[in-house]
Amino acid sequence: MMRMMLEFVVVAVLAGFSSAQFNPNVKCGRTSIVHLFEWRWEDIAEECDRYLGPNGFGGVQISPPNENVIIKNPNRPWWERYQPISYKLCTRSGDEQQFRDMVTRWNNVGVYIYVDAVINHMCGAGIGKGKSSTCGSSYDTSTREFPAVPYSSADFNDNKCKTKSGGIENYNDANQGRDCQLVSLLDLRMDSEYVRTSIVEFLNNLIDIGVAGFRIDAAKHMWPGDLLAVTRKLNNLNTRWFPNGTQPFIYQEVIDLGGEAISASEYTSIGRVTEFKYGAKLGTVIRRLNGEKMAYLKNWGEGWGFMPNDRAVVFVDNHDNQRGHGAGGASILTFWDARLYKMAVGFMLAHPYGFTRIMSSFRWPRNFVNNQDGNDWVGPPSYKNGSTMAVPINEDTTCGSGWVCEHRWRQIKNMVIFRNVVDGQSLINWWDNGHNQVAFGRGRAGFIVFNNDNMDMDVTLYTGLPSGKYCDIISGQKEGDGCTGKQISVSDTGIANFIIKSSDEDPFVAIHVNAQI
């Protein structure tokens, strides 16, 4: 209790001096980032030039870039990336030079890199000792020795944790949540000045290379005062690509669905926070669970008990909860539910609440036993030697070799552009049928309509858009002087008719001023 009281005082006192990084630093006119989960640095560099830059994406969240333990069971799981051995920049995504080349290429065209930073812990306590790591560095988890940092037993919370096992035994105890091992991962002593300095040096090295910000993994398992002390020491961004004095974007992973011992609100003075209620509740609505209806989304955002708009990073799913971990359970929508998923992502990108992050996944073989997926550990598409496969691009612009690439789905890519076009415009002209047919506009720049009912939709609505003919960017898009999908006519009074069948592959329509013909 005393530690919690001191934390409140520290945050309250230091908030005025904090580097609180709420600005995503995306280039003007770009409003969303994508998580290219487990991609190689070389493929990410290529994707920027050939697709993300030309289609208005603001940046990419990458997998942790620092050395991790190599796990073979029998193949390498995705979660080995979250078991650090050192802060050297070499993983199965690539080495340090490839990382530097990727960052440089991206920054040169104004699309930026956001690093998934694992600073709460090192690898699991039961890993043992050896050199089975992505850079070949040695370690010994029994003695807490990580000479490549270096860390020793004095740098971990073993003496501070009060549980018998040394791990978190009660998630309703905030002290355990922050001072004990999360699923056996060796918990770093973040109140140590030496540990803080080691972490700051790691993050500042990435800033100097040219990254634009950080997702702080497992932030809720660190005391807010400790995180604040680290983030206040970060360098400004590299002036080769960013204006002088620009501070790194900070967004923190805090799972808080309400009623948690650790609240997301404790971290909003440090930087933005991942709003996990967003995907969980939106999935419940789109799936029509528990009597929820899309009509109820009229006051979506803070009206649903979410954190303040300018503090939230929002997403439909992430790499954890699409596998059933983290938060949201069965309500979370993923690429496995493609039809509903595209509607949910479309709604997110059309609605003004929060800063949006899109997921880009890989497939894994599903094997459900007792409602649990026994293959949720499976790593990215790989060769027999464990190295990650390149991401091949098919003729239809989709990805092959098991890479899903939701960001390349026409509907999602076009909604990223929609969000850029309507940026800064108010949500107006809301309409609903009291059930699951809804529509709304974004100023005089865009309009979107959804039919998630089990009946066809034929409605005439006021869009607020200038008169003319528009290409629906969901069923197709504007190409030259025509549309590859539906065409919507807006009258001189801003009225348009929308026909959406309940059986349509994508039961929603979106138009914006840049799709006018």
Coordinates of N, CA, C and O in Angstrom, one line a residue, residues 66-71 79-87 118-134 137-147 149 151 155-158 166 180-188 217:
N66 N 15.5 -6.8 -30.4 CA 16.7 -7.2 -29.6 C 16.8 -8.7 -29.4 O 15.9 -9.4 -29.5
E67 N 18.0 -9.1 -29.0 CA 18.4 -10.5 -28.9 C 17.4 -11.2 -28.0 O 17.1 -10.8 -26.9
N68 N 17.0 -12.4 -28.4 CA 16.1 -13.2 -27.5 C 16.6 -14.7 -27.5 O 17.4 -15.1 -28.3
V69 N 16.1 -15.4 -26.6 CA 16.4 -16.8 -26.4 C 15.8 -17.6 -27.6 O 14.7 -17.2 -28.1
I70 N 16.4 -18.7 -28.1 CA 15.8 -19.5 -29.1 C 15.2 -20.7 -28.5 O 15.8 -21.4 -27.7
I71 N 13.9 -20.8 -28.7 CA 13.1 -21.9 -28.2 C 12.8 -22.9 -29.3 O 12.3 -22.6 -30.3
W79 N 6.4 -16.4 -29.3 CA 6.6 -15.7 -28.1 C 8.1 -15.7 -27.6 O 8.4 -15.1 -26.6
E80 N 8.9 -16.4 -28.4 CA 10.4 -16.3 -28.0 C 10.9 -14.9 -28.1 O 11.8 -14.5 -27.5
R81 N 10.2 -14.1 -29.0 CA 10.7 -12.7 -29.2 C 10.5 -11.9 -27.9 O 11.0 -10.8 -27.8
Y82 N 9.6 -12.3 -27.0 CA 9.4 -11.6 -25.8 C 10.1 -12.2 -24.6 O 9.8 -11.9 -23.5
Q83 N 11.2 -12.9 -24.9 CA 12.1 -13.4 -23.9 C 13.6 -12.9 -24.2 O 14.4 -13.6 -24.7
P84 N 13.9 -11.7 -23.8 CA 15.2 -11.1 -24.1 C 16.4 -11.7 -23.4 O 16.2 -12.3 -22.3
I85 N 17.5 -11.7 -24.1 CA 18.8 -12.1 -23.6 C 19.7 -10.9 -23.4 O 20.5 -10.8 -22.5
S86 N 19.6 -10.0 -24.4 CA 20.4 -8.7 -24.3 C 19.7 -7.7 -25.1 O 18.6 -7.9 -25.6
Y87 N 20.3 -6.5 -25.3 CA 19.8 -5.4 -26.1 C 20.6 -5.3 -27.4 O 20.5 -4.2 -28.1
V118 N 10.5 -4.6 -25.1 CA 10.4 -5.5 -24.0 C 11.4 -5.1 -22.9 O 12.6 -5.4 -23.1
I119 N 10.9 -4.4 -21.9 CA 11.9 -3.8 -20.9 C 11.5 -4.2 -19.5 O 12.2 -3.9 -18.5
N120 N 10.3 -4.9 -19.3 CA 9.9 -5.3 -18.0 C 10.7 -6.5 -17.5 O 10.8 -6.7 -16.3
H121 N 11.2 -7.3 -18.4 CA 11.8 -8.6 -17.9 C 12.9 -9.1 -18.9 O 13.0 -8.5 -20.0
M122 N 13.5 -10.2 -18.5 CA 14.4 -10.9 -19.4 C 13.7 -12.2 -19.7 O 12.5 -12.3 -19.5
C123 N 14.4 -13.3 -20.0 CA 13.7 -14.5 -20.4 C 13.2 -15.3 -19.2 O 13.3 -14.9 -18.1
G124 N 12.6 -16.5 -19.5 CA 12.0 -17.2 -18.4 C 12.9 -17.8 -17.4 O 14.1 -18.2 -17.8
A125 N 12.5 -18.0 -16.2 CA 13.4 -18.5 -15.1 C 13.8 -19.9 -15.4 O 14.9 -20.3 -14.9
G126 N 13.0 -20.7 -16.1 CA 13.4 -22.1 -16.3 C 14.2 -22.4 -17.5 O 14.4 -23.5 -17.9
I127 N 14.7 -21.3 -18.2 CA 15.4 -21.5 -19.5 C 16.7 -22.2 -19.2 O 17.2 -23.0 -20.1
G128 N 17.4 -22.0 -18.1 CA 18.7 -22.6 -17.8 C 19.8 -21.7 -18.2 O 19.8 -20.5 -18.1
K129 N 20.9 -22.3 -18.7 CA 22.0 -21.6 -19.2 C 22.5 -22.1 -20.5 O 22.2 -23.2 -20.9
G130 N 23.3 -21.2 -21.2 CA 23.8 -21.6 -22.5 C 24.0 -20.4 -23.4 O 24.1 -19.3 -22.9
K131 N 24.0 -20.7 -24.7 CA 24.2 -19.6 -25.7 C 23.2 -19.8 -26.8 O 23.4 -19.4 -28.0
S132 N 22.0 -20.4 -26.5 CA 21.0 -20.6 -27.5 C 20.2 -19.4 -27.6 O 19.1 -19.2 -27.1
S133 N 20.8 -18.4 -28.3 CA 20.1 -17.1 -28.4 C 20.5 -16.5 -29.8 O 21.4 -17.0 -30.5
T134 N 19.7 -15.5 -30.2 CA 19.8 -15.0 -31.6 C 21.1 -14.3 -32.0 O 21.4 -14.2 -33.1
S137 N 24.8 -14.8 -27.4 CA 25.2 -14.4 -26.1 C 24.9 -15.4 -25.1 O 23.9 -16.1 -25.1
S138 N 25.7 -15.5 -24.0 CA 25.5 -16.5 -23.0 C 24.5 -15.9 -21.9 O 24.3 -14.7 -21.8
Y139 N 24.0 -16.8 -21.1 CA 23.0 -16.5 -20.1 C 23.0 -17.6 -19.1 O 23.3 -18.8 -19.4
D140 N 22.5 -17.3 -17.9 CA 22.3 -18.3 -16.8 C 21.1 -17.8 -16.0 O 21.3 -16.9 -15.2
T141 N 20.0 -18.4 -16.2 CA 18.8 -17.9 -15.5 C 18.8 -18.3 -14.0 O 18.2 -17.6 -13.2
S142 N 19.5 -19.4 -13.7 CA 19.5 -19.8 -12.3 C 20.3 -18.8 -11.4 O 19.9 -18.5 -10.2
T143 N 21.3 -18.2 -12.0 CA 22.1 -17.2 -11.2 C 21.8 -15.8 -11.6 O 22.4 -14.8 -11.1
R144 N 20.8 -15.6 -12.6 CA 20.4 -14.3 -13.1 C 21.5 -13.6 -13.8 O 21.6 -12.3 -13.7
E145 N 22.3 -14.3 -14.5 CA 23.5 -13.7 -15.2 C 23.2 -13.5 -16.7 O 22.9 -14.4 -17.4
F146 N 23.2 -12.2 -17.1 CA 23.1 -11.9 -18.5 C 24.3 -11.0 -18.9 O 24.1 -9.7 -19.0
P147 N 25.4 -11.6 -19.1 CA 26.7 -10.8 -19.3 C 26.7 -9.8 -20.5 O 27.4 -8.9 -20.5
V149 N 24.5 -7.7 -21.2 CA 23.9 -6.3 -20.9 C 24.9 -5.4 -20.2 O 25.2 -4.3 -20.7
Y151 N 23.5 -7.9 -16.8 CA 22.7 -7.9 -15.6 C 23.1 -9.1 -14.7 O 23.6 -10.1 -15.2
D155 N 19.9 -7.2 -10.1 CA 19.1 -6.4 -11.0 C 17.7 -6.9 -11.2 O 16.9 -6.4 -12.1
F156 N 17.3 -7.9 -10.4 CA 16.0 -8.5 -10.5 C 15.2 -8.4 -9.2 O 15.7 -8.1 -8.1
N157 N 13.9 -8.5 -9.3 CA 12.9 -8.3 -8.2 C 12.7 -9.5 -7.3 O 11.8 -9.6 -6.6
D158 N 13.6 -10.5 -7.3 CA 13.5 -11.7 -6.5 C 13.2 -11.4 -5.1 O 12.4 -12.1 -4.4
G166 N 7.4 -16.9 -6.4 CA 8.2 -15.8 -7.1 C 7.5 -15.2 -8.3 O 7.9 -14.3 -8.9
C180 N 6.5 -9.2 -9.1 CA 6.7 -10.6 -9.3 C 6.8 -11.0 -10.7 O 6.5 -10.2 -11.6
Q181 N 7.2 -12.2 -11.0 CA 7.4 -12.7 -12.4 C 6.1 -13.0 -13.1 O 5.2 -13.6 -12.6
L182 N 6.0 -12.4 -14.3 CA 4.9 -12.6 -15.2 C 5.2 -13.9 -15.9 O 6.1 -14.0 -16.7
V183 N 4.3 -14.9 -15.8 CA 4.5 -16.3 -16.4 C 6.0 -16.7 -16.4 O 6.5 -17.1 -17.4
S184 N 6.6 -16.6 -15.3 CA 8.0 -17.0 -15.0 C 9.1 -16.1 -15.6 O 10.3 -16.4 -15.4
L185 N 8.8 -15.1 -16.3 CA 9.8 -14.2 -16.9 C 10.5 -13.4 -15.8 O 9.9 -12.8 -14.9
L186 N 11.8 -13.4 -15.9 CA 12.6 -12.8 -14.8 C 12.4 -11.3 -14.8 O 12.7 -10.5 -15.7
D187 N 11.8 -10.8 -13.7 CA 11.3 -9.4 -13.5 C 12.4 -8.5 -13.2 O 13.1 -8.6 -12.1
L188 N 12.7 -7.5 -14.0 CA 13.8 -6.6 -13.8 C 13.4 -5.6 -12.7 O 12.2 -5.2 -12.5
D217 N 5.8 -3.0 -24.0 CA 5.2 -4.3 -23.7 C 5.1 -4.4 -22.2 O 5.9 -4.0 -21.4

